[in-house]
Coordinates of C-alpha atoms and ligand atoms in Angstrom, one line a residue:
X1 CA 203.8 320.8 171.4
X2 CA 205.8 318.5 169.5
X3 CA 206.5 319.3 166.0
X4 CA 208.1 318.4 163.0
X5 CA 210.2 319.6 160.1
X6 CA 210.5 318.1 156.9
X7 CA 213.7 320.0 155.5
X8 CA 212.9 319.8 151.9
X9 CA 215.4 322.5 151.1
X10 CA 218.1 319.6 151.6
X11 CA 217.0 317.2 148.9
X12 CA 216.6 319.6 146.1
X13 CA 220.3 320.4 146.3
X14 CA 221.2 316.9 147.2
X15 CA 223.2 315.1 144.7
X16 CA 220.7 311.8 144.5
X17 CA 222.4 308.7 145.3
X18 CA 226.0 309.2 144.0
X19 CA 227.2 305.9 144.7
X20 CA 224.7 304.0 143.0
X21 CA 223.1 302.0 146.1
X22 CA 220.6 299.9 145.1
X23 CA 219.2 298.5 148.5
X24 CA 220.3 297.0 151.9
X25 CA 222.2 294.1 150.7
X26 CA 222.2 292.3 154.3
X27 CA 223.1 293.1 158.0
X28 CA 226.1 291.4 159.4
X29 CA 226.1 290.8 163.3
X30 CA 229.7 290.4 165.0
X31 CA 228.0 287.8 167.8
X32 CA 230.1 285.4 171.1
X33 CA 228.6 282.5 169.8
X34 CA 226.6 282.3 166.2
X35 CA 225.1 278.9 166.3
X36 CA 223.0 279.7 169.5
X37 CA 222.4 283.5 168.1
X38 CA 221.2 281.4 164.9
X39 CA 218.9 279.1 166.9
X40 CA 217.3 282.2 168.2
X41 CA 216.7 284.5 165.3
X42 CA 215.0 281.6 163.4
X43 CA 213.0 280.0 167.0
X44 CA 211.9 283.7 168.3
X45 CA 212.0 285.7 165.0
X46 CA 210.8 283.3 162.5
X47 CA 214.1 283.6 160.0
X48 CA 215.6 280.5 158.2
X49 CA 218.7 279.8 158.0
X50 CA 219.8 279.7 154.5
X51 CA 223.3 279.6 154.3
X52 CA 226.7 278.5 156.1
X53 CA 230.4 279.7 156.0
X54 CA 232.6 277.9 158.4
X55 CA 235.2 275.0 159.2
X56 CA 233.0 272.2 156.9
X57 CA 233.7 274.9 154.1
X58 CA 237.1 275.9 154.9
X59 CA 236.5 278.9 156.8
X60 CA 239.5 278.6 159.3
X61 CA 238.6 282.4 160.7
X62 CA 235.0 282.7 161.2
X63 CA 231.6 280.9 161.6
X64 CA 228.8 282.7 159.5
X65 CA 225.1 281.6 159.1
X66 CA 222.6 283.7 156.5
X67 CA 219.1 284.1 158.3
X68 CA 216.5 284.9 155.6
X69 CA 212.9 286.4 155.9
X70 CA 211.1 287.9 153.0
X71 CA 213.4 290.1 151.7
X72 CA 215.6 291.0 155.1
X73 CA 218.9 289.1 155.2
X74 CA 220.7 289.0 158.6
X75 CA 224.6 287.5 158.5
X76 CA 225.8 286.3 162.3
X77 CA 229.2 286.0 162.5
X78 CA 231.4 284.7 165.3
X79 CA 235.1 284.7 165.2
X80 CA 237.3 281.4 165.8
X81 CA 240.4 282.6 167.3
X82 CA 241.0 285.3 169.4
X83 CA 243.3 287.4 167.0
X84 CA 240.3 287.8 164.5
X85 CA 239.2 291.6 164.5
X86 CA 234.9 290.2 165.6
X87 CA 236.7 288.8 168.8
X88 CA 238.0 292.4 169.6
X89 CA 235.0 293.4 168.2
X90 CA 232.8 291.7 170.5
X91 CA 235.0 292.3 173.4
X92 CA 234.1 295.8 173.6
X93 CA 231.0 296.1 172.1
X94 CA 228.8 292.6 173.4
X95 CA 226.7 291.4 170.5
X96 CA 226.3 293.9 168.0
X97 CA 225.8 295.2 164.1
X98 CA 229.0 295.5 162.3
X99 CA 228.7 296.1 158.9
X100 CA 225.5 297.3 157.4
X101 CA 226.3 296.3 154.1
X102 CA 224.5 297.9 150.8
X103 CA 224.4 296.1 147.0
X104 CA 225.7 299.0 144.8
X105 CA 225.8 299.6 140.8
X106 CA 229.5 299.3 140.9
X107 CA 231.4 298.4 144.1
X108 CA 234.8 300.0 142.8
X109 CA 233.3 303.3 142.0
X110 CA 230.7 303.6 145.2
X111 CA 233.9 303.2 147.5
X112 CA 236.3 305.6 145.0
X113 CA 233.2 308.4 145.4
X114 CA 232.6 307.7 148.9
X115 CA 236.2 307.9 149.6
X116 CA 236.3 311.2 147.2
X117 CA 233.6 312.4 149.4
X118 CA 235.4 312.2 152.7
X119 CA 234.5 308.6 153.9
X120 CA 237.4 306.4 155.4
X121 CA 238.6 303.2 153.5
X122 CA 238.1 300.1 155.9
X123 CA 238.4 297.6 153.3
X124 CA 239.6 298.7 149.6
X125 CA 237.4 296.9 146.4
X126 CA 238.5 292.9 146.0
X127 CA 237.1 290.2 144.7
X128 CA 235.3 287.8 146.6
X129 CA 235.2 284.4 144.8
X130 CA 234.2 280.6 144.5
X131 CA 233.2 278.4 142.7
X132 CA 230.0 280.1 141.9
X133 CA 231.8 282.9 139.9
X134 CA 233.1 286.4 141.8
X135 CA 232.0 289.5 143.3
X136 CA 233.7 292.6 144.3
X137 CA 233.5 293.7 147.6
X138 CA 235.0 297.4 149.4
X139 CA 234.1 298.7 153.1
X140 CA 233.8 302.5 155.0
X141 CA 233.4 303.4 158.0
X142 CA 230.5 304.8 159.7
X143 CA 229.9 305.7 162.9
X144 CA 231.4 304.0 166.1
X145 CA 233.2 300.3 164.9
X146 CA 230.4 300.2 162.4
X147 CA 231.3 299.9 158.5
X148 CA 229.5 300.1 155.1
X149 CA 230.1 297.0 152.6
X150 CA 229.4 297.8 149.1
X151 CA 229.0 295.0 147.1
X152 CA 228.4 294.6 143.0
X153 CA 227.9 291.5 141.0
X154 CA 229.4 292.9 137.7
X155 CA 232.5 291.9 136.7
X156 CA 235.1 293.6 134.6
X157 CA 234.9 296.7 136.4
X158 CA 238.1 297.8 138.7
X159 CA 239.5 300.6 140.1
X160 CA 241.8 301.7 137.1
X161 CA 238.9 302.0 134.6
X162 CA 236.4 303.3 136.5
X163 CA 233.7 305.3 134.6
X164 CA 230.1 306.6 136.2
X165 CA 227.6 303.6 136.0
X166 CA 223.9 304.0 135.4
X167 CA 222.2 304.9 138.6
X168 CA 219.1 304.9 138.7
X169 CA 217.5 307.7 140.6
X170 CA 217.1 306.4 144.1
X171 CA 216.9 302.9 145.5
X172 CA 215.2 299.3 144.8
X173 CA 214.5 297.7 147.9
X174 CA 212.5 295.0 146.9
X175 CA 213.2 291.7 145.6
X176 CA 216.7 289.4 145.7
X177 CA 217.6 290.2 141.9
X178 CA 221.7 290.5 141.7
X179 CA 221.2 292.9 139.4
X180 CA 221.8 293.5 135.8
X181 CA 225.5 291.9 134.9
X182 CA 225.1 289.1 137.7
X183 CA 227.8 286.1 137.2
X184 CA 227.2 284.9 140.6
X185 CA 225.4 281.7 141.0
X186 CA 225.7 281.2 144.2
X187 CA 223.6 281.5 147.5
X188 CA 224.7 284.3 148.9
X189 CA 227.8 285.1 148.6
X190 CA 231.5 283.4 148.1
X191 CA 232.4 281.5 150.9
X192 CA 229.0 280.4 151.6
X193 CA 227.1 277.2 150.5
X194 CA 223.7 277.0 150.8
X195 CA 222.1 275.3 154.3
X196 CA 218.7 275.2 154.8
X197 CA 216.8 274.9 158.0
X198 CA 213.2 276.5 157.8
X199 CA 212.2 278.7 160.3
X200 CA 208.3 279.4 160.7
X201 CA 208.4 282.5 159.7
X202 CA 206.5 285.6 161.4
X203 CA 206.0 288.2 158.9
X204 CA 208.8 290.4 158.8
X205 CA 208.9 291.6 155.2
X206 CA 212.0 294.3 154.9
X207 CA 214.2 296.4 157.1
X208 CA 212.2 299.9 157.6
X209 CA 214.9 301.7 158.9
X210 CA 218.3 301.0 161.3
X211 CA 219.0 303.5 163.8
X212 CA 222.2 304.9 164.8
X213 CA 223.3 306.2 168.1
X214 CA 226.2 308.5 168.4
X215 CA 227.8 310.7 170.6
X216 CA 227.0 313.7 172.3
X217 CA 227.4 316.5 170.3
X218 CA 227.9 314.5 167.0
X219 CA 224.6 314.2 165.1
X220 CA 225.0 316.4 163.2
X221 CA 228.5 315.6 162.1
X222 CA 227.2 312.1 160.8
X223 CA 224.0 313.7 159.3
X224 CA 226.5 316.0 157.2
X225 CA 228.7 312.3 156.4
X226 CA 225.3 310.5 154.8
X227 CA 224.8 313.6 153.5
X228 CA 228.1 314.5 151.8
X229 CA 229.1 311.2 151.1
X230 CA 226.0 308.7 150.6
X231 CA 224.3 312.0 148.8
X232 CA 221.5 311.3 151.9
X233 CA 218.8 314.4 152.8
X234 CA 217.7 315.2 156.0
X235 CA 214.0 313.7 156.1
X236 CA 212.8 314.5 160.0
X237 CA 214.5 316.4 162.7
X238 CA 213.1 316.0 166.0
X239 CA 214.4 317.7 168.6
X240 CA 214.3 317.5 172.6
X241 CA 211.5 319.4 172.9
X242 CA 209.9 316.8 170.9
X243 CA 211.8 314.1 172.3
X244 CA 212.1 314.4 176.5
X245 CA 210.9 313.2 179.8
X246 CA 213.0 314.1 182.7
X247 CA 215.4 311.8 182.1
X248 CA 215.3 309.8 178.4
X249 CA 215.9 313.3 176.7
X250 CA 217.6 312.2 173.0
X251 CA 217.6 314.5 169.8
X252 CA 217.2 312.8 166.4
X253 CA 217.4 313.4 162.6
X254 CA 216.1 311.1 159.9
X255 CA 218.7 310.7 156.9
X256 CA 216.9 308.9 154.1
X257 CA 217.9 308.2 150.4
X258 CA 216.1 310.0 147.5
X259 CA 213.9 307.1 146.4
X260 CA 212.5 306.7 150.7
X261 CA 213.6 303.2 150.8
X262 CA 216.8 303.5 153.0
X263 CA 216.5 305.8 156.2
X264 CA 218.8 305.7 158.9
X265 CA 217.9 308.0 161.8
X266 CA 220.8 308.9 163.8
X267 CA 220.4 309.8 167.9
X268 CA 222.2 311.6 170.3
X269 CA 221.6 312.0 174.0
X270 CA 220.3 315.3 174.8
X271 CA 221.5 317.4 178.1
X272 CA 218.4 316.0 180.8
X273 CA 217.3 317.7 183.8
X274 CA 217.9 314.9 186.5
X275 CA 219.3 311.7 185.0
X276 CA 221.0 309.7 182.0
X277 CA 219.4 309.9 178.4
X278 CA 218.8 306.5 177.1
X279 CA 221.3 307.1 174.0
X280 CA 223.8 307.8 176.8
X281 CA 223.2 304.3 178.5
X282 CA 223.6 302.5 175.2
X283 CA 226.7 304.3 174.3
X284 CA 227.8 303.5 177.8
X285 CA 227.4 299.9 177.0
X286 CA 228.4 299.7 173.6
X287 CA 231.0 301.5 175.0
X288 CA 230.9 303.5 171.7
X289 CA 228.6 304.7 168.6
X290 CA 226.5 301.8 167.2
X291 CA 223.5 300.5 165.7
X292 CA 220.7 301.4 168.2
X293 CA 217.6 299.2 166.8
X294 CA 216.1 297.9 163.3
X295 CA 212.9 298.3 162.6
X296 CA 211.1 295.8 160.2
X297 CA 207.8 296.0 158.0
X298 CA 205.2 293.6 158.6
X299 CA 202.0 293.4 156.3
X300 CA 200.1 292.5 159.8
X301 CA 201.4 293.4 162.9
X302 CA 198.8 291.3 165.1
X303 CA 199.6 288.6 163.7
X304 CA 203.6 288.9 163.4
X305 CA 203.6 290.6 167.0
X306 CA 201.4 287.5 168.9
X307 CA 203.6 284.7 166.9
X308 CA 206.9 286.8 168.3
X309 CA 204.8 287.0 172.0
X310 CA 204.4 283.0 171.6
X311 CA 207.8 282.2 170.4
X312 CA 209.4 284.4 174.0
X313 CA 210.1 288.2 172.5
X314 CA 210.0 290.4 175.0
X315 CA 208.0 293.7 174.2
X316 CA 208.6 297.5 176.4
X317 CA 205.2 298.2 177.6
X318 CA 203.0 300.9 178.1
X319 CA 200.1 301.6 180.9
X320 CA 196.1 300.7 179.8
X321 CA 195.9 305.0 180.1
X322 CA 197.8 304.8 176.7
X323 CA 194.9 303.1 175.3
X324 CA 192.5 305.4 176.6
X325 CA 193.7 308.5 175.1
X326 CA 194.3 307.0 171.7
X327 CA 191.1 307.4 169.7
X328 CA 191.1 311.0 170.2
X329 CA 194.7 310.8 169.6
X330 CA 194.9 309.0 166.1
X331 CA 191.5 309.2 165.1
X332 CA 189.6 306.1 162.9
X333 CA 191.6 303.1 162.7
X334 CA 190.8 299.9 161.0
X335 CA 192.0 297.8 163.9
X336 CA 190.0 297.2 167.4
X337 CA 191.9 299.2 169.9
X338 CA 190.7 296.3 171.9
X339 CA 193.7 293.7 170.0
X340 CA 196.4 296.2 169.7
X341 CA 196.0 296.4 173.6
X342 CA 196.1 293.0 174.2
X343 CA 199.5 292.6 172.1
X344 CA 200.7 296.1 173.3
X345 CA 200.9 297.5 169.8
X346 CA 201.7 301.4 169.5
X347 CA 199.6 304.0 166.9
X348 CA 201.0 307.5 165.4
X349 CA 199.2 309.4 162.8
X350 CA 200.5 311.9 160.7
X351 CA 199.2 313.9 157.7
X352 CA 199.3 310.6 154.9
X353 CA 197.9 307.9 157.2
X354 CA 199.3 305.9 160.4
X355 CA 201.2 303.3 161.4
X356 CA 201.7 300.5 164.0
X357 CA 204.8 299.9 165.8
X358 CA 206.4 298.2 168.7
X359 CA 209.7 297.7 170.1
X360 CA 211.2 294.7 171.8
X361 CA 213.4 295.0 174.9
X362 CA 217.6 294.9 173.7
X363 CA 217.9 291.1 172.8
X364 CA 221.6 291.2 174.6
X365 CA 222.6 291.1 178.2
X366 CA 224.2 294.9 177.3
X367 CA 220.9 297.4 177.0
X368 CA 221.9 297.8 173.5
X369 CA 220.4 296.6 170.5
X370 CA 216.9 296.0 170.3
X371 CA 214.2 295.6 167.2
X372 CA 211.2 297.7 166.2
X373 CA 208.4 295.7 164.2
X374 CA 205.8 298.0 162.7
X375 CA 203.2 298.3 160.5
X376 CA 202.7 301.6 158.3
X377 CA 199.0 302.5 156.5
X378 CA 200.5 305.7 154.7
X379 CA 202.3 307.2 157.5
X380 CA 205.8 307.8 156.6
X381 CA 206.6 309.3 160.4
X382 CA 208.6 307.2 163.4
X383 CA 205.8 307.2 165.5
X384 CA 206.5 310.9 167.4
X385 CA 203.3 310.6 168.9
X386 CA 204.6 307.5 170.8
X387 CA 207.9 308.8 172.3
X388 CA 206.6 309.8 175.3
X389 CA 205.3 306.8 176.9
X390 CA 207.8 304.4 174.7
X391 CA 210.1 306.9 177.1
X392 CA 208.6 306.5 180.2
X393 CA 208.7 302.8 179.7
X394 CA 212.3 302.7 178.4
X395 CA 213.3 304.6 181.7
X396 CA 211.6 302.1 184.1
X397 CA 213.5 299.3 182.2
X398 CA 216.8 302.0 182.8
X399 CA 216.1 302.3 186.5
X400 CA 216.0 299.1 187.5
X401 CA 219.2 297.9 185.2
X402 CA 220.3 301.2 187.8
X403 CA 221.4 302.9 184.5
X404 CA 219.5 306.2 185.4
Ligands
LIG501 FE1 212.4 303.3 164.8

């Protein structure tokens, strides 16, 4: 019987949003080599490239490209010497997500109340500038070698005169806007001039949620850090009764922000009877805590999911049986089972509607990092329903890596 507890009790007393995030400003990737990593997020995943930091713009430590899709912004970043912390970086980790970075009210104050809160200072509040004007820019740490930019667009505010800005309750996800107080004018950020190469683009609307992976036994101390320091509540727990096979055991808890727009579920491997969970294999490969997958919205996951089939993603899938069982599952659906079948597209139900989901294989040679796209009609679940053949699937892809 799998169940499911929506801890309410947490978000009542949970201060909401103390450091003023406003949404998830981008995603920055640590990657070996950024201009093929580029060529493949815009050929396989529809993005375009709409922005470039490097030699040309007198970038002597780093190459950067910004990939754009509706409204989900993925940085790639390579390093150009070997003393550069991404080549470390990269040299234990393989490709991976280093900073996922978050537009705030007031960068100064997010990292002095985050700090206040318990979080660790990776980078203290600067400016960031160019030509285009300035922007201030601080860094935590979350879990494993993975860090939190904030970054503001109002000037005039630093550390020494730092008052409470208006925060809204919750967070806006949605749209580009720099905010109220914007002097930047430029692309992206400073550092970066604009550089466009379209990309036929696939779909992908916004990042639903990013998954973290952690160590055994420490879930819960990085549900209590979103908690205590992002002001986070905890949204789903799923635990491994809900969430084992013999072997892929993990145990989970959804953190999400007061306004349900940012949600970062954070796993650890659960004790299974015969072999290695999946979260262990990752962590054994990212040879530490790390970003586990990202899952973007589509607004039609047939079509986004048979443009990513045609342009090479590779999909985890599950046996025809899965399809048989469904109706009685998950109930009416809108879609022919027949299609979803053919693309290998996942249903879960839950009390306000269902969704769609599917989940590519890790896009590194490391079984690490890997992407969820999905679909939701009301369902605000992860798709619970699914884990048990998503499982059994995951742990024929584990056995014959030989990582069971
Ligand atoms: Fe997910």
């Amino acid at each position: 019987m799998i169940t499911e507890t929506n801890t309410a009790i947490d978000r009542d007393t949970a201060v909401q949003n103390p450091l003023g995030l406003k949404r998830i400003h981008h995603v920055e990737f640590y990657v070996g080599n950024a201009k093929q990593a580029e060529f493949y997020y815009r050929k396989a995943f529809g993005f375009s490239r709409a922005a470039y930091s490097g030699l040309e713009t007198g970038n002597r430590e780093t190459t950067s490209y910004l990939l754009k899709q509706n409204n989900v912004n993925f940085v790639l970043t390579t390093p150009l010497h070997p003393d550069h912390p991404a080549a470390e970086h990269i040299k234990q980790h393989g490709d991976g997500v280093r900073d996922i970075a978050f537009q705030v009210e007031n960068a100064d104050y997010a990292f002095e109340e985050a700090v206040k809160r318990g979080a660790t200072a990776v980078i203290e509040p600067r400016d960031l500038t160019d030509d285009h004007g300035t922007v201030r820019h601080a860094a935590i740490q979350t879990y494993g070698d993975t860090i939190h930019s904030f970054i503001s667009y109002e000037n005039g505010n630093r550390a020494s005169s730092i008052s409470r800005p208006h925060v809204s309750k919750g967070s806006s996800n949605g749209g580009s806007s720099n905010g109220s107080g914007n002097t930047y004018t430029g692309v992206f950020l400073p550092g970066f001039v604009e550089q466009t190469v379209e990309g036929e683009q696939v779909g992908i609307m916004i990042v639903d949620h990013i998954v973290g992976n952690v160590e055994l036994g420490k879930m819960n101390e990085w549900c209590d850090f979103y908690r205590d320091v992002l002001g986070f509540f905890r949204y789903i727990t799923f635990d491994d009764k809900d969430i084992s096979t013999e072997y892929s055991a993990l145990m989970s808890i959804v953190m999400s922000d007061g306004g349900h727009n940012i949600k970062f579920p954070i796993n650890e491997p659960a004790e299974s009877k015969k072999g290695k969970s999946q979260i262990q294999e990752y962590i054994d490969f990212y040879r530490s805590a790390g970003a586990q997958h990202i899952a973007l919205l589509c607004r039609d996951i047939r079509i986004t999911v048979a443009k990513l089939m045609e342009n090479g993603v590779e999909f985890l899938t599950v046996p025809d049986t899965y399809y048989e069982e469904m109706p009685d599952r998950v109930g009416p659906i809108d879609e022919d089972i027949e299609s979803l079948k053919k693309l290998g597209i996942l249903v879960d139900r839950d009390e306000e509607g269902y969704l769609l989901q599917i989940f590519t294989k890790p896009v590194e040679d490391r079984p690490t990092v890997f992407y969820e796209i999905l679909q939701r009609k009301g369902c605000k679940g992860f798709g619970k329903g699914n884990f048990k053949a998503l499982f059994v699937s995951i742990e024929e892809e584990q056995r014959r890596r030989g990582n069971l």
